[in-house]
Amino acid sequence: MDSDPIAYPIGGAQAPRRPRVAIVGSGISGLAAAHTLTGLADLTLFEAGDYFGGHTHTVDVTLPDASGRPTTFGVDTGFLVLNQRTYPNLQALFRQLDVAIVPSDMSFSVQAPGAGRHGGPLEWSGSDLSSVFAQRANLGNPRFWRMLADIVRFNHLATRLAKRGDDLGDGSPLLQPLGEFLAQHRFSDAFRDWYLLPMLGCIWSCPTDQMLRFPVATLVRFCHNHGLIQVTNRPQWYTVAGGARQYVQKIVARIPDARLNRPVRQVLRDGAGVRIVSDGAVERFDAVVLACHSDQALALLGEGARADERAVLGAIRYQPNRAVLHTDASVMPTERKAWAAWNYARGVGAHAAAAQVCLHYWINRLQPLPTPQPVIVSLNPSTGIDPAQVIGDYGYDHPVFDLAAIRAQAQVPALQGQQQTFFAGAWMGYGFHEDGLKAGLQAARALIDAHGLLPQAGEAAARRAALPGVFA
């Protein structure tokens, strides 16, 4: 497995002992670090769960195909899509691993109980003009037309703000809470409740009242970079053919010591490196990559965490979310024209600004599936799902990107490598797959530099073989 002929440190005529590196967590960050360090260090990958991949979680499902015959296929329940514009490192990784991607869809719909005609539900989707007015009564609804006008106005205003760059000094409009921003610019309640909060809550899997407290910078930068506030020239989205576990399996196959169901209980650090405490074992390593959530990393360091680590890692909060994989189409919009890839549904009786985000992913539109039967992943379902149609139930935690988190992110580089400890996670960016991948590459690069792992002879070849994000 480990046959890299140029894996020896700078200055060594013969290869001395490679550093022994523990990677805690097998999500995209841990896998990125492991992929980069394979052949340069002796790696041990620790995964507490019963599958590798973290939020990359592909589940086997068996349903009838178009001819009625049972067929088994993979369904992604966490990471689902990427685009060509803002996922450059992930695209490079997939090319390197020969992982095929196919076109996908990022259409979006909203269901708002009680907001429609005669107190019924309001339903609309942005797929096309027909789906926008899936309920034809909205053609005569002035609040609905005001929402559409505010969408265009918000997109122009947010684009201008996004182009300000990294202006996050005191008094910057980018630090203004979203709720205050909307009030200052007189955006309508309909725009807030029927479009913006549902969209942003779906993106960050976060209750919408929390979103109103987020600094404007969090949303305008992400939405601008991902083409979500553009009317034209939006990026094409893609998904992994056969499920995202394709890339996970290829990376893990190259790691000689990858351990499932092996939770790390504690990380102890001293002048000689680190000790990893797991169930029934204490092992010595030269360095550790904590490729897990920041609160998990802090818990593993325990009383040994330094003050700066406590301040940074402790500043980032997480939102627990429940994902249910099922085939109960009753959760989808009543109007079939309003069905989209992402379907936001506000709970009955819940005010939009106080609602726990409920989102129904219509997987048939996101992934090419061999079945005509609707396959749905519901995030925090607000209505009952037929238990007979439930396939699986999973928990995923997502970072909350409030002002404290944004300020903490800027301090992460100063932590890297201290006491042979390196941090990686999507919490260091916007919380998405490209962010997790970049964090893993950066941690691996920092470790490579700290231990002089690039070969002196053949360094140029090693750099060419690496993913672009490692040495950019």
Tab-separated table of C-alpha atoms in Angstrom:
chain	number	residue	atom	x	y	z
A	1	MET	CA	0.000	0.000	0.000
A	2	ASP	CA	2.746	2.457	0.987
A	3	SER	CA	5.109	2.414	-1.971
A	4	ASP	CA	5.847	6.112	-2.517
A	5	PRO	CA	9.545	6.154	-3.553
A	6	ILE	CA	10.028	9.840	-2.578
A	7	ALA	CA	8.680	9.714	0.971
A	8	TYR	CA	11.705	10.780	2.993
A	9	PRO	CA	12.480	14.016	4.848
A	10	ILE	CA	14.563	16.882	3.553
A	11	GLY	CA	18.270	16.287	3.984
A	12	GLY	CA	18.084	12.511	4.478
A	13	ALA	CA	20.106	10.358	2.113
A	14	GLN	CA	18.298	7.360	3.541
A	15	ALA	CA	14.798	7.311	4.884
A	16	PRO	CA	14.784	7.591	8.691
A	17	ARG	CA	11.779	6.708	10.754
A	18	ARG	CA	8.675	8.408	9.487
A	19	PRO	CA	6.705	10.384	12.047
A	20	ARG	CA	3.765	8.481	13.460
A	21	VAL	CA	0.609	10.576	13.062
A	22	ALA	CA	-2.840	9.994	14.532
A	23	ILE	CA	-5.843	11.390	12.674
A	24	VAL	CA	-8.973	11.613	14.808
A	25	GLY	CA	-12.111	11.691	12.690
A	26	SER	CA	-12.817	10.306	9.209
A	27	GLY	CA	-14.957	13.094	7.803
A	28	ILE	CA	-13.744	15.038	4.782
A	29	SER	CA	-11.116	16.908	6.840
A	30	GLY	CA	-9.559	13.758	8.280
A	31	LEU	CA	-9.668	12.005	4.923
A	32	ALA	CA	-8.065	15.007	3.188
A	33	ALA	CA	-5.248	15.072	5.732
A	34	ALA	CA	-4.774	11.313	5.465
A	35	HIS	CA	-4.779	11.397	1.670
A	36	THR	CA	-2.123	14.126	1.648
A	37	LEU	CA	0.105	12.465	4.269
A	38	THR	CA	-0.096	8.911	2.912
A	39	GLY	CA	3.445	7.896	2.007
A	40	LEU	CA	4.967	10.711	4.067
A	41	ALA	CA	4.007	9.534	7.564
A	42	ASP	CA	2.832	6.387	9.323
A	43	LEU	CA	-0.862	7.074	9.772
A	44	THR	CA	-3.517	5.733	12.088
A	45	LEU	CA	-7.077	6.882	11.394
A	46	PHE	CA	-9.473	6.725	14.334
A	47	GLU	CA	-13.221	6.716	13.664
A	48	ALA	CA	-15.654	6.488	16.572
A	49	GLY	CA	-18.636	5.469	14.413
A	50	ASP	CA	-19.458	2.384	12.400
A	51	TYR	CA	-18.692	3.889	8.982
A	52	PHE	CA	-15.966	6.100	7.521
A	53	GLY	CA	-16.942	9.470	6.072
A	54	GLY	CA	-18.623	11.615	8.722
A	55	HIS	CA	-21.224	13.730	6.932
A	56	THR	CA	-20.454	11.736	3.791
A	57	HIS	CA	-22.892	8.964	4.565
A	58	THR	CA	-24.205	6.833	1.714
A	59	VAL	CA	-26.905	4.329	2.687
A	60	ASP	CA	-27.937	1.265	0.668
A	61	VAL	CA	-31.634	1.302	-0.256
A	62	THR	CA	-33.633	-1.428	-2.015
A	63	LEU	CA	-36.734	-0.352	-3.952
A	64	PRO	CA	-38.485	-1.397	-7.177
A	65	ASP	CA	-37.035	-0.056	-10.429
A	66	ALA	CA	-39.161	1.136	-13.352
A	67	SER	CA	-40.028	-2.465	-14.265
A	68	GLY	CA	-40.962	-3.385	-10.707
A	69	ARG	CA	-37.870	-5.453	-9.918
A	70	PRO	CA	-36.162	-4.815	-6.566
A	71	THR	CA	-32.859	-2.989	-7.008
A	72	THR	CA	-30.292	-1.811	-4.473
A	73	PHE	CA	-28.577	1.579	-4.789
A	74	GLY	CA	-26.776	4.156	-2.674
A	75	VAL	CA	-28.497	7.260	-1.280
A	76	ASP	CA	-26.534	10.145	0.241
A	77	THR	CA	-27.987	11.427	3.509
A	78	GLY	CA	-25.413	14.117	4.351
A	79	PHE	CA	-23.062	15.627	1.760
A	80	LEU	CA	-24.873	15.745	-1.573
A	81	VAL	CA	-23.696	18.351	-4.093
A	82	LEU	CA	-20.782	20.435	-5.349
A	83	ASN	CA	-20.304	22.964	-8.144
A	84	GLN	CA	-17.503	23.827	-10.541
A	85	ARG	CA	-17.030	27.387	-9.306
A	86	THR	CA	-16.573	27.145	-5.556
A	87	TYR	CA	-15.378	23.567	-4.960
A	88	PRO	CA	-11.989	23.589	-6.768
A	89	ASN	CA	-10.167	21.369	-4.270
A	90	LEU	CA	-12.967	18.821	-4.139
A	91	GLN	CA	-13.045	18.663	-7.928
A	92	ALA	CA	-9.273	18.145	-7.982
A	93	LEU	CA	-9.585	15.368	-5.405
A	94	PHE	CA	-12.283	13.624	-7.427
A	95	ARG	CA	-10.187	13.862	-10.591
A	96	GLN	CA	-7.188	12.441	-8.769
A	97	LEU	CA	-9.262	9.561	-7.402
A	98	ASP	CA	-11.154	9.036	-10.676
A	99	VAL	CA	-14.517	9.644	-9.003
A	100	ALA	CA	-17.286	10.436	-11.490
A	101	ILE	CA	-19.731	13.297	-10.956
A	102	VAL	CA	-23.045	13.896	-12.749
A	103	PRO	CA	-25.300	16.975	-13.033
A	104	SER	CA	-27.608	17.722	-10.117
A	105	ASP	CA	-30.158	20.360	-9.142
A	106	MET	CA	-30.380	23.075	-6.467
A	107	SER	CA	-34.008	24.109	-6.909
A	108	PHE	CA	-35.781	25.339	-3.784
A	109	SER	CA	-39.378	25.410	-2.564
A	110	VAL	CA	-41.210	26.837	0.452
A	111	GLN	CA	-44.285	25.588	2.304
A	112	ALA	CA	-45.732	28.069	4.807
A	113	PRO	CA	-48.879	26.791	6.580
A	114	GLY	CA	-51.549	29.419	7.111
A	115	ALA	CA	-49.871	31.976	4.848
A	116	GLY	CA	-51.871	31.195	1.721
A	117	ARG	CA	-55.336	31.997	0.453
A	118	HIS	CA	-58.150	31.657	3.038
A	119	GLY	CA	-55.651	30.575	5.677
A	120	GLY	CA	-54.362	27.623	3.690
A	121	PRO	CA	-50.702	26.835	2.960
A	122	LEU	CA	-48.570	29.032	0.739
A	123	GLU	CA	-46.420	26.967	-1.662
A	124	TRP	CA	-43.984	28.085	-4.299
A	125	SER	CA	-40.734	26.979	-5.941
A	126	GLY	CA	-38.041	28.853	-7.830
A	127	SER	CA	-37.477	26.207	-10.504
A	128	ASP	CA	-39.227	28.184	-13.269
A	129	LEU	CA	-42.010	30.709	-13.754
A	130	SER	CA	-44.683	28.010	-13.608
A	131	SER	CA	-43.395	26.691	-10.276
A	132	VAL	CA	-43.076	30.214	-8.832
A	133	PHE	CA	-46.820	30.518	-9.392
A	134	ALA	CA	-47.592	26.866	-8.658
A	135	GLN	CA	-50.541	28.333	-6.755
A	136	ARG	CA	-52.147	30.487	-9.416
A	137	ALA	CA	-53.890	32.563	-6.733
A	138	ASN	CA	-50.516	34.173	-5.995
A	139	LEU	CA	-50.779	36.018	-9.320
A	140	GLY	CA	-53.185	38.331	-7.505
A	141	ASN	CA	-51.353	38.388	-4.167
A	142	PRO	CA	-49.601	41.762	-3.653
A	143	ARG	CA	-47.507	40.403	-0.742
A	144	PHE	CA	-46.209	37.661	-3.017
A	145	TRP	CA	-45.243	40.181	-5.706
A	146	ARG	CA	-43.534	42.331	-3.047
A	147	MET	CA	-41.507	39.257	-1.999
A	148	LEU	CA	-40.347	38.716	-5.582
A	149	ALA	CA	-39.344	42.376	-5.944
A	150	ASP	CA	-37.452	42.229	-2.642
A	151	ILE	CA	-35.546	39.149	-3.802
A	152	VAL	CA	-34.165	41.107	-6.752
A	153	ARG	CA	-33.367	44.126	-4.543
A	154	PHE	CA	-31.686	41.984	-1.891
A	155	ASN	CA	-29.556	40.185	-4.478
A	156	HIS	CA	-28.176	43.473	-5.808
A	157	LEU	CA	-27.524	44.870	-2.337
A	158	ALA	CA	-25.916	41.678	-1.027
A	159	THR	CA	-23.693	41.423	-4.099
A	160	ARG	CA	-22.363	44.931	-3.468
A	161	LEU	CA	-21.638	44.054	0.159
A	162	ALA	CA	-19.928	40.789	-0.778
A	163	LYS	CA	-17.530	42.689	-3.042
A	164	ARG	CA	-16.289	44.771	-0.106
A	165	GLY	CA	-13.805	41.987	0.628
A	166	ASP	CA	-12.604	41.248	4.155
A	167	ASP	CA	-13.687	44.514	5.760
A	168	LEU	CA	-14.626	43.212	9.227
A	169	GLY	CA	-13.372	46.115	11.305
A	170	ASP	CA	-15.489	47.753	13.996
A	171	GLY	CA	-18.438	49.520	12.425
A	172	SER	CA	-18.366	47.477	9.230
A	173	PRO	CA	-21.868	46.929	7.780
A	174	LEU	CA	-20.818	43.304	7.282
A	175	LEU	CA	-20.950	42.815	11.061
A	176	GLN	CA	-24.513	44.115	11.355
A	177	PRO	CA	-26.988	41.435	12.565
A	178	LEU	CA	-29.186	40.219	9.748
A	179	GLY	CA	-32.409	41.204	11.541
A	180	GLU	CA	-31.260	44.812	11.878
A	181	PHE	CA	-30.075	44.826	8.254
A	182	LEU	CA	-33.490	43.712	6.982
A	183	ALA	CA	-35.294	46.319	9.074
A	184	GLN	CA	-32.933	49.130	8.041
A	185	HIS	CA	-33.455	48.409	4.356
A	186	ARG	CA	-37.212	47.917	4.758
A	187	PHE	CA	-37.450	44.398	3.401
A	188	SER	CA	-40.941	42.961	3.719
A	189	ASP	CA	-42.027	40.298	6.186
A	190	ALA	CA	-43.071	38.164	3.216
A	191	PHE	CA	-39.523	38.317	1.801
A	192	ARG	CA	-38.067	37.434	5.205
A	193	ASP	CA	-40.508	34.636	6.074
A	194	TRP	CA	-41.278	33.115	2.683
A	195	TYR	CA	-37.831	33.319	1.088
A	196	LEU	CA	-34.737	34.511	2.960
A	197	LEU	CA	-35.017	32.739	6.306
A	198	PRO	CA	-36.130	29.439	4.740
A	199	MET	CA	-33.253	29.558	2.246
A	200	LEU	CA	-30.609	30.466	4.826
A	201	GLY	CA	-31.959	28.031	7.397
A	202	CYS	CA	-31.720	25.263	4.813
A	203	ILE	CA	-28.165	26.184	3.864
A	204	TRP	CA	-26.882	26.125	7.438
A	205	SER	CA	-29.378	23.620	8.924
A	206	CYS	CA	-29.939	26.185	11.636
A	207	PRO	CA	-33.121	27.523	13.329
A	208	THR	CA	-34.151	30.675	11.538
A	209	ASP	CA	-34.243	32.844	14.655
A	210	GLN	CA	-30.505	32.201	15.047
A	211	MET	CA	-30.006	33.371	11.467
A	212	LEU	CA	-31.439	36.801	12.345
A	213	ARG	CA	-28.585	37.232	14.815
A	214	PHE	CA	-25.880	36.210	12.335
A	215	PRO	CA	-23.654	38.976	10.951
A	216	VAL	CA	-24.496	39.892	7.377
A	217	ALA	CA	-20.974	38.815	6.363
A	218	THR	CA	-21.813	35.160	7.043
A	219	LEU	CA	-24.569	34.990	4.499
A	220	VAL	CA	-23.632	37.467	1.774
A	221	ARG	CA	-20.147	36.021	1.282
A	222	PHE	CA	-21.326	32.441	1.099
A	223	CYS	CA	-24.356	33.174	-1.069
A	224	HIS	CA	-22.305	35.377	-3.402
A	225	ASN	CA	-19.509	32.817	-3.753
A	226	HIS	CA	-22.004	30.035	-4.452
A	227	GLY	CA	-24.051	31.975	-6.968
A	228	LEU	CA	-27.174	31.895	-4.792
A	229	ILE	CA	-27.885	35.629	-5.116
A	230	GLN	CA	-27.471	35.801	-8.880
A	231	VAL	CA	-30.300	35.851	-11.363
A	232	THR	CA	-28.043	34.727	-14.237
A	233	ASN	CA	-24.742	32.883	-14.625
A	234	ARG	CA	-25.412	30.524	-11.745
A	235	PRO	CA	-23.015	27.598	-11.378
A	236	GLN	CA	-23.970	24.083	-12.436
A	237	TRP	CA	-24.261	21.701	-9.495
A	238	TYR	CA	-23.111	18.068	-9.466
A	239	THR	CA	-23.398	14.954	-7.337
A	240	VAL	CA	-21.204	11.852	-7.086
A	241	ALA	CA	-22.368	9.022	-9.327
A	242	GLY	CA	-23.308	6.040	-7.174
A	243	GLY	CA	-23.052	8.001	-3.925
A	244	ALA	CA	-20.318	10.053	-2.270
A	245	ARG	CA	-18.912	7.013	-0.452
A	246	GLN	CA	-17.059	6.337	-3.718
A	247	TYR	CA	-14.347	8.818	-2.761
A	248	VAL	CA	-14.324	7.751	0.900
A	249	GLN	CA	-13.662	4.127	0.014
A	250	LYS	CA	-10.795	5.029	-2.319
A	251	ILE	CA	-9.004	7.144	0.287
A	252	VAL	CA	-9.505	4.670	3.134
A	253	ALA	CA	-8.229	1.807	0.975
A	254	ARG	CA	-4.794	3.483	0.920
A	255	ILE	CA	-4.542	3.838	4.712
A	256	PRO	CA	-2.990	0.671	6.203
A	257	ASP	CA	-4.262	1.406	9.730
A	258	ALA	CA	-7.851	2.703	9.566
A	259	ARG	CA	-9.924	1.816	12.628
A	260	LEU	CA	-13.712	1.789	12.769
A	261	ASN	CA	-15.652	1.805	16.048
A	262	ARG	CA	-12.545	3.094	17.832
A	263	PRO	CA	-13.477	6.269	19.732
A	264	VAL	CA	-10.611	8.338	21.117
A	265	ARG	CA	-11.237	9.155	24.770
A	266	GLN	CA	-8.378	11.550	25.490
A	267	VAL	CA	-5.366	13.243	23.897
A	268	LEU	CA	-2.395	13.711	26.247
A	269	ARG	CA	0.515	15.912	25.177
A	270	ASP	CA	4.062	16.175	26.462
A	271	GLY	CA	7.537	17.061	25.227
A	272	ALA	CA	7.832	13.785	23.324
A	273	GLY	CA	4.632	14.146	21.307
A	274	VAL	CA	1.132	12.919	22.048
A	275	ARG	CA	-0.542	9.899	23.545
A	276	ILE	CA	-3.890	8.738	22.210
A	277	VAL	CA	-6.136	7.086	24.774
A	278	SER	CA	-8.782	4.786	23.323
A	279	ASP	CA	-10.710	1.924	24.868
A	280	GLY	CA	-8.150	-0.444	26.349
A	281	ALA	CA	-5.110	1.210	24.755
A	282	VAL	CA	-2.701	4.123	25.142
A	283	GLU	CA	-0.514	4.729	22.081
A	284	ARG	CA	2.340	7.135	21.440
A	285	PHE	CA	2.357	9.329	18.319
A	286	ASP	CA	4.612	12.118	17.098
A	287	ALA	CA	1.654	14.336	16.150
A	288	VAL	CA	-2.122	14.367	16.014
A	289	VAL	CA	-4.633	15.875	13.584
A	290	LEU	CA	-7.916	16.546	15.395
A	291	ALA	CA	-10.229	16.373	12.376
A	292	CYS	CA	-13.424	16.626	14.377
A	293	HIS	CA	-15.792	19.323	15.582
A	294	SER	CA	-14.138	22.040	17.631
A	295	ASP	CA	-16.087	21.172	20.780
A	296	GLN	CA	-15.073	17.528	20.398
A	297	ALA	CA	-11.424	18.534	19.996
A	298	LEU	CA	-11.622	20.647	23.144
A	299	ALA	CA	-13.178	17.774	25.085
A	300	LEU	CA	-10.402	15.395	23.976
A	301	LEU	CA	-7.716	17.831	25.135
A	302	GLY	CA	-9.513	18.172	28.453
A	303	GLU	CA	-7.532	19.780	31.258
A	304	GLY	CA	-4.479	19.808	28.993
A	305	ALA	CA	-6.026	22.418	26.677
A	306	ARG	CA	-4.228	25.758	26.680
A	307	ALA	CA	-6.060	29.029	27.299
A	308	ASP	CA	-5.928	30.047	23.620
A	309	GLU	CA	-7.329	26.660	22.563
A	310	ARG	CA	-10.177	27.014	25.045
A	311	ALA	CA	-10.987	30.497	23.782
A	312	VAL	CA	-11.009	29.554	20.087
A	313	LEU	CA	-12.467	26.050	20.154
A	314	GLY	CA	-15.025	26.964	22.791
A	315	ALA	CA	-16.382	29.911	20.811
A	316	ILE	CA	-18.049	27.771	18.140
A	317	ARG	CA	-21.459	26.293	18.898
A	318	TYR	CA	-23.265	23.459	17.130
A	319	GLN	CA	-26.841	22.769	16.119
A	320	PRO	CA	-27.966	19.124	16.346
A	321	ASN	CA	-30.127	17.981	13.425
A	322	ARG	CA	-32.055	14.790	12.720
A	323	ALA	CA	-32.139	13.322	9.212
A	324	VAL	CA	-34.805	10.732	8.328
A	325	LEU	CA	-34.483	8.695	5.106
A	326	HIS	CA	-37.913	7.582	3.900
A	327	THR	CA	-40.390	7.255	1.014
A	328	ASP	CA	-43.417	9.108	2.475
A	329	ALA	CA	-44.258	11.740	-0.159
A	330	SER	CA	-46.972	13.290	2.036
A	331	VAL	CA	-44.330	15.679	3.450
A	332	MET	CA	-43.812	17.263	0.028
A	333	PRO	CA	-45.740	20.305	-1.256
A	334	THR	CA	-49.404	19.671	-2.089
A	335	GLU	CA	-48.869	21.217	-5.521
A	336	ARG	CA	-46.678	18.829	-7.502
A	337	LYS	CA	-45.426	21.774	-9.578
A	338	ALA	CA	-43.826	23.151	-6.406
A	339	TRP	CA	-41.717	20.053	-5.759
A	340	ALA	CA	-38.012	20.948	-5.812
A	341	ALA	CA	-34.666	19.449	-4.841
A	342	TRP	CA	-34.769	21.296	-1.477
A	343	ASN	CA	-38.218	21.746	0.080
A	344	TYR	CA	-38.506	23.961	3.151
A	345	ALA	CA	-41.539	23.338	5.357
A	346	ARG	CA	-42.431	25.516	8.321
A	347	GLY	CA	-44.137	23.672	11.157
A	348	VAL	CA	-47.863	24.223	11.577
A	349	GLY	CA	-48.411	27.166	13.932
A	350	ALA	CA	-44.695	28.066	13.990
A	351	HIS	CA	-43.637	31.624	13.223
A	352	ALA	CA	-40.967	31.673	10.507
A	353	ALA	CA	-38.447	33.527	12.651
A	354	ALA	CA	-38.772	30.996	15.488
A	355	ALA	CA	-38.973	27.804	13.465
A	356	GLN	CA	-36.605	24.873	13.694
A	357	VAL	CA	-35.472	24.315	10.142
A	358	CYS	CA	-37.397	21.525	8.437
A	359	LEU	CA	-36.162	20.541	5.014
A	360	HIS	CA	-37.147	17.700	2.708
A	361	TYR	CA	-34.498	16.697	0.168
A	362	TRP	CA	-36.090	15.076	-2.870
A	363	ILE	CA	-33.217	12.719	-3.616
A	364	ASN	CA	-34.585	11.628	-7.008
A	365	ARG	CA	-33.936	15.174	-8.240
A	366	LEU	CA	-30.544	15.473	-6.530
A	367	GLN	CA	-29.112	12.068	-7.475
A	368	PRO	CA	-29.765	9.766	-10.406
A	369	LEU	CA	-31.757	6.936	-8.798
A	370	PRO	CA	-33.010	3.780	-10.562
A	371	THR	CA	-36.455	3.983	-8.948
A	372	PRO	CA	-39.505	6.120	-9.792
A	373	GLN	CA	-40.634	5.982	-6.145
A	374	PRO	CA	-39.932	9.254	-4.305
A	375	VAL	CA	-36.918	8.928	-2.007
A	376	ILE	CA	-36.707	11.704	0.591
A	377	VAL	CA	-34.327	12.777	3.326
A	378	SER	CA	-36.186	14.943	5.852
A	379	LEU	CA	-34.120	17.160	8.115
A	380	ASN	CA	-35.913	17.786	11.425
A	381	PRO	CA	-39.335	16.712	10.099
A	382	SER	CA	-42.100	18.867	11.590
A	383	THR	CA	-44.930	16.477	10.682
A	384	GLY	CA	-45.310	12.761	11.181
A	385	ILE	CA	-43.699	10.352	8.737
A	386	ASP	CA	-45.272	6.943	8.185
A	387	PRO	CA	-43.051	4.577	10.252
A	388	ALA	CA	-43.557	1.844	7.663
A	389	GLN	CA	-41.822	4.049	5.069
A	390	VAL	CA	-38.817	5.021	7.201
A	391	ILE	CA	-35.520	3.520	5.981
A	392	GLY	CA	-33.076	5.147	8.397
A	393	ASP	CA	-32.708	7.846	11.067
A	394	TYR	CA	-29.410	9.707	11.544
A	395	GLY	CA	-27.984	12.595	13.559
A	396	TYR	CA	-25.741	15.352	12.164
A	397	ASP	CA	-24.407	18.402	14.004
A	398	HIS	CA	-23.729	21.649	12.125
A	399	PRO	CA	-21.656	24.680	13.230
A	400	VAL	CA	-23.419	27.930	14.073
A	401	PHE	CA	-21.621	30.805	12.336
A	402	ASP	CA	-22.400	33.722	14.586
A	403	LEU	CA	-20.064	36.657	15.236
A	404	ALA	CA	-18.162	34.779	17.961
A	405	ALA	CA	-17.467	31.945	15.534
A	406	ILE	CA	-16.258	34.265	12.780
A	407	ARG	CA	-13.840	35.995	15.146
A	408	ALA	CA	-12.605	32.653	16.512
A	409	GLN	CA	-11.887	31.345	13.003
A	410	ALA	CA	-9.303	34.094	12.478
A	411	GLN	CA	-7.322	32.790	15.466
A	412	VAL	CA	-7.097	29.150	14.331
A	413	PRO	CA	-3.791	29.477	12.379
A	414	ALA	CA	-1.995	30.480	15.580
A	415	LEU	CA	-3.014	27.168	17.160
A	416	GLN	CA	-1.693	24.921	14.411
A	417	GLY	CA	1.285	22.762	15.366
A	418	GLN	CA	1.439	23.853	18.991
A	419	GLN	CA	2.378	20.791	21.068
A	420	GLN	CA	2.271	18.705	17.863
A	421	THR	CA	-1.474	19.277	17.559
A	422	PHE	CA	-3.162	20.244	14.293
A	423	PHE	CA	-6.838	21.111	13.869
A	424	ALA	CA	-9.088	20.561	10.856
A	425	GLY	CA	-12.796	20.822	10.244
A	426	ALA	CA	-15.466	22.470	8.139
A	427	TRP	CA	-16.112	24.701	11.181
A	428	MET	CA	-13.005	26.631	10.092
A	429	GLY	CA	-14.828	27.900	6.973
A	430	TYR	CA	-18.513	28.039	6.042
A	431	GLY	CA	-19.299	24.528	7.271
A	432	PHE	CA	-19.387	22.853	3.860
A	433	HIS	CA	-17.473	20.071	2.161
A	434	GLU	CA	-14.995	22.325	0.391
A	435	ASP	CA	-14.295	24.041	3.722
A	436	GLY	CA	-13.633	20.738	5.444
A	437	LEU	CA	-11.392	19.611	2.602
A	438	LYS	CA	-9.399	22.865	2.656
A	439	ALA	CA	-8.977	22.591	6.421
A	440	GLY	CA	-7.654	19.047	6.100
A	441	LEU	CA	-5.223	20.071	3.366
A	442	GLN	CA	-4.009	23.041	5.418
A	443	ALA	CA	-3.458	20.871	8.498
A	444	ALA	CA	-1.505	18.373	6.422
A	445	ARG	CA	0.581	21.172	4.894
A	446	ALA	CA	1.354	22.565	8.357
A	447	LEU	CA	2.420	19.112	9.539
A	448	ILE	CA	4.555	18.573	6.440
A	449	ASP	CA	6.332	21.870	7.093
A	450	ALA	CA	6.762	21.211	10.814
A	451	HIS	CA	8.361	17.803	10.235
A	452	GLY	CA	10.196	18.547	6.976
A	453	LEU	CA	8.414	15.742	5.166
A	454	LEU	CA	8.911	16.898	1.582
A	455	PRO	CA	11.825	15.097	-0.066
A	456	GLN	CA	14.832	17.189	-1.031
A	457	ALA	CA	15.369	15.102	-4.159
A	458	GLY	CA	12.146	15.118	-6.073
A	459	GLU	CA	10.453	17.921	-4.144
A	460	ALA	CA	9.052	19.408	-7.352
A	461	ALA	CA	7.523	16.053	-8.276
A	462	ALA	CA	5.977	15.747	-4.827
A	463	ARG	CA	4.421	19.190	-5.143
A	464	ARG	CA	3.043	18.366	-8.585
A	465	ALA	CA	1.497	15.154	-7.254
A	466	ALA	CA	-0.221	16.934	-4.362
A	467	LEU	CA	-3.657	18.481	-4.547
A	468	PRO	CA	-3.522	22.175	-5.538
A	469	GLY	CA	-4.817	23.313	-2.154
A	470	VAL	CA	-1.857	21.863	-0.262
A	471	PHE	CA	0.823	24.188	-1.600
A	472	ALA	CA	-1.283	27.032	-3.006
